[in-house]
XYZ file of N, CA, C and O in Angstrom:
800
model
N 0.837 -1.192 0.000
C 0.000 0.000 0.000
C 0.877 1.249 0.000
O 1.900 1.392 0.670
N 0.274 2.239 -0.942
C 1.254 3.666 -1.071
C -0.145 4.302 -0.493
O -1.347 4.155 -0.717
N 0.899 5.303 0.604
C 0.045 6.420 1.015
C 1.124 7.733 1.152
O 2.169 7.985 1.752
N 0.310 8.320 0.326
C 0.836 10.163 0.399
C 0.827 10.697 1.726
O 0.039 10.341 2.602
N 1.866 11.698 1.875
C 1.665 12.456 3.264
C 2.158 13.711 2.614
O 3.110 13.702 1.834
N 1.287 15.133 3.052
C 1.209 16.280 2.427
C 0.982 17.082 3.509
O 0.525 16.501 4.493
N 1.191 18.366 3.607
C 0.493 19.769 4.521
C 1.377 20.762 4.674
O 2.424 20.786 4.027
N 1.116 21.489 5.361
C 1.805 23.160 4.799
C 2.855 22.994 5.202
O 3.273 21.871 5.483
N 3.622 24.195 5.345
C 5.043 24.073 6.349
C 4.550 24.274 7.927
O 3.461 24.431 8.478
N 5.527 24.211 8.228
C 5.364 23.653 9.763
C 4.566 22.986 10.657
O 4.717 22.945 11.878
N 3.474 22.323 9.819
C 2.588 21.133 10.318
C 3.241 20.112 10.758
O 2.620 19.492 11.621
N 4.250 19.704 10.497
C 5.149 18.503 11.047
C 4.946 17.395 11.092
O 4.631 16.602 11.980
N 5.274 17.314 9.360
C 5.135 16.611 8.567
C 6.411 15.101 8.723
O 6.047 13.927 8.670
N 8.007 15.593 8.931
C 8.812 14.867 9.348
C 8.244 14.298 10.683
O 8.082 13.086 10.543
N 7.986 14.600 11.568
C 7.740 13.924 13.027
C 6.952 12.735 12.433
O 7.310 11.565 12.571
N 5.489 13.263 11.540
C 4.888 11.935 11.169
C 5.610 10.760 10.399
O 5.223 9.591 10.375
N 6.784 11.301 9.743
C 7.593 10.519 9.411
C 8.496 9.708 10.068
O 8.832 8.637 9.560
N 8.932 10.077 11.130
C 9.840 9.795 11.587
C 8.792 8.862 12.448
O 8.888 7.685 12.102
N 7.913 9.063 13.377
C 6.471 7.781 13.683
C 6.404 6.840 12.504
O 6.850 5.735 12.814
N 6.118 6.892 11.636
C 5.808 5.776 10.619
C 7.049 4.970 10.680
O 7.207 3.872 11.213
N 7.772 5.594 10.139
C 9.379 5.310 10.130
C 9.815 3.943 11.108
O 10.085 2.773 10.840
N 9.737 4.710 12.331
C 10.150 4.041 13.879
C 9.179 3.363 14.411
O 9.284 2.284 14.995
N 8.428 3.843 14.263
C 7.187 3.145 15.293
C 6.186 2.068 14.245
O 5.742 1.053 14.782
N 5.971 2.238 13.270
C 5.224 1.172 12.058
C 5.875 0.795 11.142
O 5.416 0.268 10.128
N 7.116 1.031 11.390
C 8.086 0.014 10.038
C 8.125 0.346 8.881
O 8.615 -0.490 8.122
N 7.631 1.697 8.255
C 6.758 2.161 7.032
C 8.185 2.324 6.269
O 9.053 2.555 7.110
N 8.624 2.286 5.159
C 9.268 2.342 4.050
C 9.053 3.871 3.400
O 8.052 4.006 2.696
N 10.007 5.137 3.606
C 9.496 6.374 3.485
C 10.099 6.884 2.651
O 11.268 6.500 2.626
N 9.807 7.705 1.813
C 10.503 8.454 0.214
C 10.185 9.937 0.552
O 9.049 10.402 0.645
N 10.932 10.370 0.662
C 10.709 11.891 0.996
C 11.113 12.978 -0.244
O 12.274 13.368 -0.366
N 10.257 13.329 -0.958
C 10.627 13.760 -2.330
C 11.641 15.414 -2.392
O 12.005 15.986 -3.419
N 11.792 15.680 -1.516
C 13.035 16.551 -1.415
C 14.559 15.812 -1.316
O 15.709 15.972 -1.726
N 13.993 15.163 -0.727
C 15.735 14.607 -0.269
C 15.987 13.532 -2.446
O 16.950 13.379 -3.196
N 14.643 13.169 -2.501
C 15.249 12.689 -3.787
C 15.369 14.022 -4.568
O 16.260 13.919 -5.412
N 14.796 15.193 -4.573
C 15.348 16.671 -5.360
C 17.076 16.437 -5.279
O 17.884 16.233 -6.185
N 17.282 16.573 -3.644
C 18.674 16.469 -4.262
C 19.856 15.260 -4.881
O 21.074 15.318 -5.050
N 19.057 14.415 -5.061
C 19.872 13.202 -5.077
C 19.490 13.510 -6.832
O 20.502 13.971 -7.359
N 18.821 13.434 -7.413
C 18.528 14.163 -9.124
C 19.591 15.378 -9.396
O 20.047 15.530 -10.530
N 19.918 16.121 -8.463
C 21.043 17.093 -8.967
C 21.959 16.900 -8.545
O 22.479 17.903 -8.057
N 22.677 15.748 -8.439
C 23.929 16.025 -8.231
C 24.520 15.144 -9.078
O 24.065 14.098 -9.542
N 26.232 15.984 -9.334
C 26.729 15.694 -10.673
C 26.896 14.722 -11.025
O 27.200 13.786 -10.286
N 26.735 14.633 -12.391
C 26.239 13.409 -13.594
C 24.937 12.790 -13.848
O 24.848 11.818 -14.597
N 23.957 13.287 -13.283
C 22.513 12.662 -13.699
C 21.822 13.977 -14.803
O 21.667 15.184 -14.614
N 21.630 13.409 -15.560
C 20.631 14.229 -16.533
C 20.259 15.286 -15.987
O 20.906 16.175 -16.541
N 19.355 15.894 -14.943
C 18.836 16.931 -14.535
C 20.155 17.890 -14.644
O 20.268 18.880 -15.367
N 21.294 17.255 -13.586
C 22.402 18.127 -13.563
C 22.553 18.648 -14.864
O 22.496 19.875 -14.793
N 22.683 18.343 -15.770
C 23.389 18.566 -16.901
C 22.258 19.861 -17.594
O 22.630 20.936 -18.063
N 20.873 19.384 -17.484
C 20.039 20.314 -17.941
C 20.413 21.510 -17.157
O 20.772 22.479 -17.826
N 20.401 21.628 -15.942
C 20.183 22.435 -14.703
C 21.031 23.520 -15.326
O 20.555 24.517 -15.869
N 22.557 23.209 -15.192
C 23.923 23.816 -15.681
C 23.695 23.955 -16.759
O 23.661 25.178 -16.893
N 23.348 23.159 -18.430
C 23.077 24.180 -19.771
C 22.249 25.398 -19.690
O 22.256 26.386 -20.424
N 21.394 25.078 -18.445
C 19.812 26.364 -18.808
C 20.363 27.424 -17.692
O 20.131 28.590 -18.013
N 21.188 27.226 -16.184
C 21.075 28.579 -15.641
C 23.303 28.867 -15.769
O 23.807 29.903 -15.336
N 24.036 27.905 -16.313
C 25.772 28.659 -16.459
C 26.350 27.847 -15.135
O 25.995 27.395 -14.046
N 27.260 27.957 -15.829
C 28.478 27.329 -14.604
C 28.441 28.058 -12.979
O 28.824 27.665 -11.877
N 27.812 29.243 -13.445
C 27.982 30.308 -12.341
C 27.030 29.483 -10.684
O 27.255 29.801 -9.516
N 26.339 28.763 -11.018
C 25.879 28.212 -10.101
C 26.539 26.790 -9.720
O 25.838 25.842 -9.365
N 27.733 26.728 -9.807
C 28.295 25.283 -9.173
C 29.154 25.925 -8.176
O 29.381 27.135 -8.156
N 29.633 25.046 -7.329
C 30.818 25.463 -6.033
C 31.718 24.726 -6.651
O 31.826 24.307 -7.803
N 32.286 24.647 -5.779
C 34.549 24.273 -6.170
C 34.862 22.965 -6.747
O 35.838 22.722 -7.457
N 33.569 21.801 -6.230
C 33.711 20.567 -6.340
C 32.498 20.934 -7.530
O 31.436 20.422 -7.177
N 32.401 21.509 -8.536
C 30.756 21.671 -9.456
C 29.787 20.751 -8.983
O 29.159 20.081 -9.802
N 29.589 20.636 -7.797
C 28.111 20.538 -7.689
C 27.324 21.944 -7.568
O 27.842 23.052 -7.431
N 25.525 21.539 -7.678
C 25.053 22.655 -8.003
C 24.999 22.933 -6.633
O 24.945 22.188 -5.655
N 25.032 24.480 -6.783
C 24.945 25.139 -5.358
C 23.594 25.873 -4.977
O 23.151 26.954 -5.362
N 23.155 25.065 -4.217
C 21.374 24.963 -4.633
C 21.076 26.357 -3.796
O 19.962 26.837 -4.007
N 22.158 27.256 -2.626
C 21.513 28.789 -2.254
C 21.978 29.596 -3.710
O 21.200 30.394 -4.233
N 22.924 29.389 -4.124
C 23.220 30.277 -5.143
C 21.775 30.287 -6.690
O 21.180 31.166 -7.312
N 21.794 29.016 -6.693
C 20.228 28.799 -7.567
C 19.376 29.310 -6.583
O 19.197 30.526 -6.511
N 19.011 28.792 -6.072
C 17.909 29.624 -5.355
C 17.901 30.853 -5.186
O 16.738 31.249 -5.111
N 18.820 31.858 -5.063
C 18.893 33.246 -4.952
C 18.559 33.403 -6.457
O 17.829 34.388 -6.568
N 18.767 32.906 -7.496
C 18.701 33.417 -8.857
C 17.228 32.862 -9.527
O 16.806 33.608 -10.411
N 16.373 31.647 -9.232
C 15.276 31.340 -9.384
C 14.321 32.171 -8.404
O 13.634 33.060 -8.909
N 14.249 31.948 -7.147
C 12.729 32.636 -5.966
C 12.690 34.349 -7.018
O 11.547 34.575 -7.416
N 13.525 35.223 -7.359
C 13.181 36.151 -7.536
C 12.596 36.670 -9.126
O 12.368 37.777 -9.615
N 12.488 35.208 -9.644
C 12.186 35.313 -11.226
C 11.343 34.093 -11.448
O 11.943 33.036 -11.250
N 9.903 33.982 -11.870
C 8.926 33.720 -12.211
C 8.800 32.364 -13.217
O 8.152 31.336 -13.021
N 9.689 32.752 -14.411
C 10.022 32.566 -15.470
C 11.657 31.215 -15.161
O 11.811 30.033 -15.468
N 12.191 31.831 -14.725
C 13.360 30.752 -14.508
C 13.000 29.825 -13.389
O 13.592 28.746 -13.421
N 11.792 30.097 -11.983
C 11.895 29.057 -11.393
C 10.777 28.060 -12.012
O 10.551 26.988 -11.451
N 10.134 28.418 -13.103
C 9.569 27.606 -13.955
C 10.614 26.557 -14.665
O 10.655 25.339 -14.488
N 11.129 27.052 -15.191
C 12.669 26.560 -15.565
C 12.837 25.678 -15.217
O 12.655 24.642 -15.856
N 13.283 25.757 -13.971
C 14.216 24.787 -13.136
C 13.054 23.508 -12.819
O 13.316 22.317 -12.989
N 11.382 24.176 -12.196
C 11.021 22.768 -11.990
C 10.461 22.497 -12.957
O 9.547 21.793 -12.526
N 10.307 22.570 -14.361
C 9.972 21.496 -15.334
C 11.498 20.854 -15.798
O 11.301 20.266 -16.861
N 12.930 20.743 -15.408
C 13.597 20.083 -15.205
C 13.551 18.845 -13.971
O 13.749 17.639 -14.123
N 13.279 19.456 -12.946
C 13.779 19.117 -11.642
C 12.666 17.955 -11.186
O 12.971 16.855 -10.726
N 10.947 18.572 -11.478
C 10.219 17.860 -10.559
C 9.875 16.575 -11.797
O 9.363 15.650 -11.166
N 9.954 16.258 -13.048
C 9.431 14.778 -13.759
C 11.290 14.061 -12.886
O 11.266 12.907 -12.456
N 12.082 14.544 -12.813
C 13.236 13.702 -12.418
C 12.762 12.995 -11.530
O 12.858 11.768 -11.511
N 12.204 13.669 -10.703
C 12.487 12.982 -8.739
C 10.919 12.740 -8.964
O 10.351 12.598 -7.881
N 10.099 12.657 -10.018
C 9.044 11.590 -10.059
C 9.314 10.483 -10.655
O 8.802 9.420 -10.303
N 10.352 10.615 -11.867
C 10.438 9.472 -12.290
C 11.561 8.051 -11.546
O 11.701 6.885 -11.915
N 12.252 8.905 -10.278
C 13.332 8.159 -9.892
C 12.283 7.402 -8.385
O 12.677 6.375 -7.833
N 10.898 8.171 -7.903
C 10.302 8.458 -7.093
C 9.313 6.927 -7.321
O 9.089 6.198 -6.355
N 8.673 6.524 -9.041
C 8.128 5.440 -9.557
C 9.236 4.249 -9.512
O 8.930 3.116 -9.140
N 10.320 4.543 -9.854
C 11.347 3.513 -10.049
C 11.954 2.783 -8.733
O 12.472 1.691 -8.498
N 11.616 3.976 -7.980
C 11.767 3.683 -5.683
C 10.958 2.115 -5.267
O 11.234 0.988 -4.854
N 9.701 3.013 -5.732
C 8.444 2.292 -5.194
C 8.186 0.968 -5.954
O 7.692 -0.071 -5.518
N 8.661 1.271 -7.257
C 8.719 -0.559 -8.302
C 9.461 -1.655 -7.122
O 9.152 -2.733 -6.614
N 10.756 -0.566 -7.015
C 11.898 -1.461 -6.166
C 11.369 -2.447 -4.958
O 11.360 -3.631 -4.623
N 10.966 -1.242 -4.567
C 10.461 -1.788 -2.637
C 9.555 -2.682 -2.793
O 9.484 -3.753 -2.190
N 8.844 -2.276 -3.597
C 7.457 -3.504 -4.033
C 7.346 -4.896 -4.482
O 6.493 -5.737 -4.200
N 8.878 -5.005 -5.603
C 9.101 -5.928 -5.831
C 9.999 -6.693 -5.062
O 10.212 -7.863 -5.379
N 10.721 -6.020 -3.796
C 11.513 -6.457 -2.571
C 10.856 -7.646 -2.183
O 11.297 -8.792 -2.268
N 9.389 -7.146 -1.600
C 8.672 -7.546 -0.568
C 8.996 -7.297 0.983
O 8.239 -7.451 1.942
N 10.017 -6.971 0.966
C 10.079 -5.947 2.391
C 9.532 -5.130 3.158
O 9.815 -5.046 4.353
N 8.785 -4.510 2.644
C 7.844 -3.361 3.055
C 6.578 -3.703 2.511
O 6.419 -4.034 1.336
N 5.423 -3.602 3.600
C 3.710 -3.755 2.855
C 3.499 -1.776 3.085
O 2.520 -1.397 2.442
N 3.837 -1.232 3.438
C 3.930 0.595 3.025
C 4.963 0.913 3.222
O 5.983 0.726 3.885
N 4.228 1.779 2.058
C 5.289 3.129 1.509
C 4.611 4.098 1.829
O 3.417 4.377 1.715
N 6.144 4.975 2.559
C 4.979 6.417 2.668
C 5.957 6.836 1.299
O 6.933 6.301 0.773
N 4.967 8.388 0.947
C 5.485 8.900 0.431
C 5.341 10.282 0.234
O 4.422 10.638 -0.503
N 6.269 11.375 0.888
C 5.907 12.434 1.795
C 6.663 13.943 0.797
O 7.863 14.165 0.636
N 5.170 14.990 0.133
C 5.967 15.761 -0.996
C 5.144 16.999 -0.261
O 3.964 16.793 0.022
N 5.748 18.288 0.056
C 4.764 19.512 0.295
C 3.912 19.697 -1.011
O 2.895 20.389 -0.953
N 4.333 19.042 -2.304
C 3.640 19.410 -3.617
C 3.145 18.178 -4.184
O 3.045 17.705 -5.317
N 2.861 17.810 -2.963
C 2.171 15.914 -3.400
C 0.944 16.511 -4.349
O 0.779 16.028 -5.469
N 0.358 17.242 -4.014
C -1.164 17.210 -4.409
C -1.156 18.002 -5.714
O -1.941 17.631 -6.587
N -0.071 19.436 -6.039
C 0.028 20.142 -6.611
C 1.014 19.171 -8.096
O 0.936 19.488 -9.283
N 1.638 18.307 -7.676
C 2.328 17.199 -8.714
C 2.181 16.242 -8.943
O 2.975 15.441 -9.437
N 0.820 16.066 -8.545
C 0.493 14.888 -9.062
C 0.250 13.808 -8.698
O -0.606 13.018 -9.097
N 1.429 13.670 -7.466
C 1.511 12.506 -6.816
C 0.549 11.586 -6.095
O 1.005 10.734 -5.334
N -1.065 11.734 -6.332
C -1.541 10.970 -5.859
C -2.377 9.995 -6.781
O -2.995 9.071 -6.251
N -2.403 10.145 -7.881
C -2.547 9.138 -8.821
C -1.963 7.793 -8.624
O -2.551 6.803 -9.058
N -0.803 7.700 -7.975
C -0.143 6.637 -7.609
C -0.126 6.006 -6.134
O 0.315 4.977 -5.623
N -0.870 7.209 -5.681
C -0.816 6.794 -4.114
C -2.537 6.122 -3.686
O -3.607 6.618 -4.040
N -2.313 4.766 -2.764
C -3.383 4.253 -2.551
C -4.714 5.491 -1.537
O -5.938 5.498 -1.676
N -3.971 6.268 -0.713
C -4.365 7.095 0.126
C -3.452 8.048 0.414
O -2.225 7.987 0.491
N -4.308 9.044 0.580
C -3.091 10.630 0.684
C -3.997 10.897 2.542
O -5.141 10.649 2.923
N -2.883 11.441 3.190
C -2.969 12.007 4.406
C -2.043 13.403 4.918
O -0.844 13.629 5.087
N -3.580 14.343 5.087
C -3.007 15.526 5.255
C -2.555 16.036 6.715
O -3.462 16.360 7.481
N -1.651 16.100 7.015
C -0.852 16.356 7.893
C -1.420 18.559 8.811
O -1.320 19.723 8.423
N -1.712 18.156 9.508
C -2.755 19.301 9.859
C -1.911 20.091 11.636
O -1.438 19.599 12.661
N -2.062 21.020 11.282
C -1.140 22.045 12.627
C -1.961 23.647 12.195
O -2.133 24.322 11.179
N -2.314 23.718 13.686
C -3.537 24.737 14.051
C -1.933 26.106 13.630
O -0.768 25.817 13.903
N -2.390 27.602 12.900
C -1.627 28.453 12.612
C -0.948 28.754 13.360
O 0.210 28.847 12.953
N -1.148 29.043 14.656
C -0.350 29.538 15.785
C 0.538 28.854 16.545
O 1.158 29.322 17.500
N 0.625 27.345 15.975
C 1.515 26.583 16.360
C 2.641 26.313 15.735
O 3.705 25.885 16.182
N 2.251 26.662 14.424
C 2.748 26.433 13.009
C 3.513 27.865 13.166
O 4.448 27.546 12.432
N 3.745 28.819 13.446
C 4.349 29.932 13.527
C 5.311 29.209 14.559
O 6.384 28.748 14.169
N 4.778 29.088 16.320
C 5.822 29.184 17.082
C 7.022 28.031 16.486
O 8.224 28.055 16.749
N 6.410 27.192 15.749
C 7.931 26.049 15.692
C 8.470 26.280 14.440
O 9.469 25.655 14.086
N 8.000 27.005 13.804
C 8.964 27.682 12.179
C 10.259 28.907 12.954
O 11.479 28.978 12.809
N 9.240 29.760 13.814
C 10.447 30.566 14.393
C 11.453 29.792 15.250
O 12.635 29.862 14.913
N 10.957 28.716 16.827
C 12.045 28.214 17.001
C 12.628 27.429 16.151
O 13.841 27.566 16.308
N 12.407 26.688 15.345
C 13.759 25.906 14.348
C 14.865 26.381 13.771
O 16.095 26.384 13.815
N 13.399 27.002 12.904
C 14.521 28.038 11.333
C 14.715 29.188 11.668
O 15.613 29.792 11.082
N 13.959 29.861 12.698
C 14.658 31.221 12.976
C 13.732 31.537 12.030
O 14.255 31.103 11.003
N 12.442 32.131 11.653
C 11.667 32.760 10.767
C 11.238 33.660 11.205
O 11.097 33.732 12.426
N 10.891 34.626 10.421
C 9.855 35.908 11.417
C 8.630 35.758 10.448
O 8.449 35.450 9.270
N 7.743 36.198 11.733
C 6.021 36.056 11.442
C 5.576 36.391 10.032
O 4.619 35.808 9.523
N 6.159 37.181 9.499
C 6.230 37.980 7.963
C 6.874 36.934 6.895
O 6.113 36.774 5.941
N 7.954 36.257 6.815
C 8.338 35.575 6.247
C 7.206 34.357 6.385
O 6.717 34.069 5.292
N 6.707 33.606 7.480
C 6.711 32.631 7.702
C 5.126 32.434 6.912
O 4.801 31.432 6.275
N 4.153 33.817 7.169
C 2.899 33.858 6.356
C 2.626 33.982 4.970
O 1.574 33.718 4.387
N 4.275 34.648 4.260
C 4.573 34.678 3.213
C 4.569 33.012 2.586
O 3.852 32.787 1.611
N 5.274 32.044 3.102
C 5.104 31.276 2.696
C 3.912 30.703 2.751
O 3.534 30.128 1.730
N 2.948 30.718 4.051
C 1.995 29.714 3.781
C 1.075 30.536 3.028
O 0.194 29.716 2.769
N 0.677 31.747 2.457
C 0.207 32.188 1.657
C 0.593 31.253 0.326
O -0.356 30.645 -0.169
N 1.919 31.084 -0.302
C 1.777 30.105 -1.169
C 1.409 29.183 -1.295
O 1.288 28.816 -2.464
N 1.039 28.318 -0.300
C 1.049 27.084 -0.278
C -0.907 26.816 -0.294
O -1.723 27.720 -0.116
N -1.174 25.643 -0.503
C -2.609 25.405 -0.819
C -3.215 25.719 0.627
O -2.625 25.687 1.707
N -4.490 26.017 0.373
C -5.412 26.603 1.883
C -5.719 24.744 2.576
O -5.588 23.599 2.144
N -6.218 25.470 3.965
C -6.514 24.253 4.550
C -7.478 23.370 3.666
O -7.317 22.151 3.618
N -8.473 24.000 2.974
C -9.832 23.721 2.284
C -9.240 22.794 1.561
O -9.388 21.589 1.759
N -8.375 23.400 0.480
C -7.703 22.790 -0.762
C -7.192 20.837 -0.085
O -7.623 19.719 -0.366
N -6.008 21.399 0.949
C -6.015 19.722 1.739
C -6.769 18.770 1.963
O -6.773 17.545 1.841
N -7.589 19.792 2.414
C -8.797 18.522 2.704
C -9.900 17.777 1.517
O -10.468 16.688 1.427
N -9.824 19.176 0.601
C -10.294 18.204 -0.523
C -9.751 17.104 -1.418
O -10.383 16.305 -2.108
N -8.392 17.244 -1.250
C -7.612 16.242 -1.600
C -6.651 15.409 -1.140
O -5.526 15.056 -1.494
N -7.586 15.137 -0.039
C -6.845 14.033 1.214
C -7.599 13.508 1.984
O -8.250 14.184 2.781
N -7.701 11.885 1.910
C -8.584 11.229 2.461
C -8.030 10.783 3.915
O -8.519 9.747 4.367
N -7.120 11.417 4.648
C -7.293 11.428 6.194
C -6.645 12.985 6.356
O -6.040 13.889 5.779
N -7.374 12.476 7.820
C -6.235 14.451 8.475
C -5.686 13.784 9.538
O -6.533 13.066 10.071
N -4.937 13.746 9.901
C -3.772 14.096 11.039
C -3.368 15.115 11.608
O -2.638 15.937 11.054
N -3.911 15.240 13.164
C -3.786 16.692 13.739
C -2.878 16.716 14.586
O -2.913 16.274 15.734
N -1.727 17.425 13.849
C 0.008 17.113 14.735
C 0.028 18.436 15.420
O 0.910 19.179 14.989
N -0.725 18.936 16.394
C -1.012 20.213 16.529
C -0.267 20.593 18.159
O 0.418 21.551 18.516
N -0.772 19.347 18.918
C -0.162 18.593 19.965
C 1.574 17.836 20.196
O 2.511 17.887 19.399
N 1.538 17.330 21.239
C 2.311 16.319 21.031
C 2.619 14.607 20.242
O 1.818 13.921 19.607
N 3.750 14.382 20.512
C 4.234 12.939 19.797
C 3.271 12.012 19.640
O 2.691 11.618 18.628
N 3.127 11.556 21.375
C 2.389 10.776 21.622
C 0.720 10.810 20.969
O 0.276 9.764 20.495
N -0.040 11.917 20.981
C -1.200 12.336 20.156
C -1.164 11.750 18.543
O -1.839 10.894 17.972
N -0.142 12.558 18.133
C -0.010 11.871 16.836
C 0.191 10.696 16.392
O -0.101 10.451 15.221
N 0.747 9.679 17.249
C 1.060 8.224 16.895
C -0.433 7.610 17.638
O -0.898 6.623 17.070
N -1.042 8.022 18.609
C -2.367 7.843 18.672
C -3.523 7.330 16.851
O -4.081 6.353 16.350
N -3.350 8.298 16.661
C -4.109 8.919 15.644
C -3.493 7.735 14.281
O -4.217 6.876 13.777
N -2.434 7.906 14.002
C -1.679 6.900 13.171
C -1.919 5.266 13.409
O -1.891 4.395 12.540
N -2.154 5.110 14.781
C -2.400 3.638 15.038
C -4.109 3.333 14.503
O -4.522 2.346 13.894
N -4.935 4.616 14.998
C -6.230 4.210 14.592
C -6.357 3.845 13.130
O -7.206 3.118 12.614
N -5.199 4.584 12.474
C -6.048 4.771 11.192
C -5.509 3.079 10.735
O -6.391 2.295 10.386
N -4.183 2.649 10.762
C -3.729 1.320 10.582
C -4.673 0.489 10.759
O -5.061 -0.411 10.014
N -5.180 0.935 12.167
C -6.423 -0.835 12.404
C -7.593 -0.991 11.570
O -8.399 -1.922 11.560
N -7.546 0.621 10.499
C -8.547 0.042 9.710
C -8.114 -1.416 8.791
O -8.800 -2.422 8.608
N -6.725 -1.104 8.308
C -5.941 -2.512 7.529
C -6.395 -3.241 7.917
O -7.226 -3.872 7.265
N -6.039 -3.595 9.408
C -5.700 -4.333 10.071
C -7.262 -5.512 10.321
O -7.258 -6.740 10.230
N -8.296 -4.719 10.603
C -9.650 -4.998 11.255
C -10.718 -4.599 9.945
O -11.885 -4.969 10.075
N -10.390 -3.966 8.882
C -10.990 -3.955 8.034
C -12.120 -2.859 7.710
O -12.971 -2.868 6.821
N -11.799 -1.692 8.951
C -12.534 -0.379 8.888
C -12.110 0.548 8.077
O -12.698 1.627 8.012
């Protein structure tokens, strides 16, 4: 079974991961961490990446130097278009080729598979069930500032981009309210399992 895990920033989204992970044995693909495993040097993307934005974005060892791209994509419209119609069919197509793997292992009966742009890319066409990962605003502020050091302005800036609560829920057949603590959330994760399990 593939199930999506999606929700804004600072809903805390890794913690549910890191529960599945540890606590249910779950087999987890985290589609950023494959972003960077697609750019780095010698895979196709690389090569696109470097013809379309110049050498000027590699460091000493030419890998891409993903603040230096990023300072030159967030402020242009047009080029960070660019970059993800390079970037995001890569780390879907390496993302299908994951999940063939594990499947045909037999090692794992789930896969998570955990994208902030699950819903916005697609990714649930492939997924048996998507689960939206849910954190009340004011909580979602205090742990963006203690982590990353964000200020309130930055931090609304982003979730202004990102899809509304509404949007989640229409395209996610559980919620998970990580709003609380650990223990709450692996609560919530066990219920939803015993549907497998018991057939609810």
């Amino acid at each position: 079974m593939i199930i999506g895990i999606t929700g804004g920033v600072g809903c805390g989204k890794s913690t549910v991961l890191h529960i599945l992970k540890q606590e249910f044995h779950c087999y987890t693909i985290e589609a950023d961490k494959v972003g960077h495993l697609v750019m780095q040097k010698g895979t196709e993307a690389y090569q696109k990446i470097v013809s379309t934005f110049g050498n000027e974005i590699l460091d000493t060892d030419l890998e891409i130097d993903r603040k230096r791209l990023a300072g030159i994509v967030f402020s242009d419209r047009e080029k960070l278009k660019k970059l993800n119609q390079i970037v995001h069919p890569a780390v879907k197509s390496h993302i299908k080729n994951e999940i063939e793997q594990v499947t045909h292992s037999g090692n794992h009966s789930i896969i998570i598979l955990e994208a902030a742009l699950l819903i916005e890319e697609k990714y649930p066409e492939f997924c048996d069930e998507v689960w939206y990962i849910y954190a009340d605003e004011q909580e979602r502020i205090r742990r963006l500032k203690k982590s990353r050091g964000y200020t309130e302005e930055k931090i609304r800036e982003i979730m202004e981009n990102q899809l509304s609560e509404e949007e989640f829920l229409k395209n996610c057949d559980r919620k998970i309210d990580n709003s609380r603590d650990f223990e709450a959330a692996c609560q919530q994760i066990k219920k939803l399992f015993e549907r497998f399990t018991y057939g609810r």
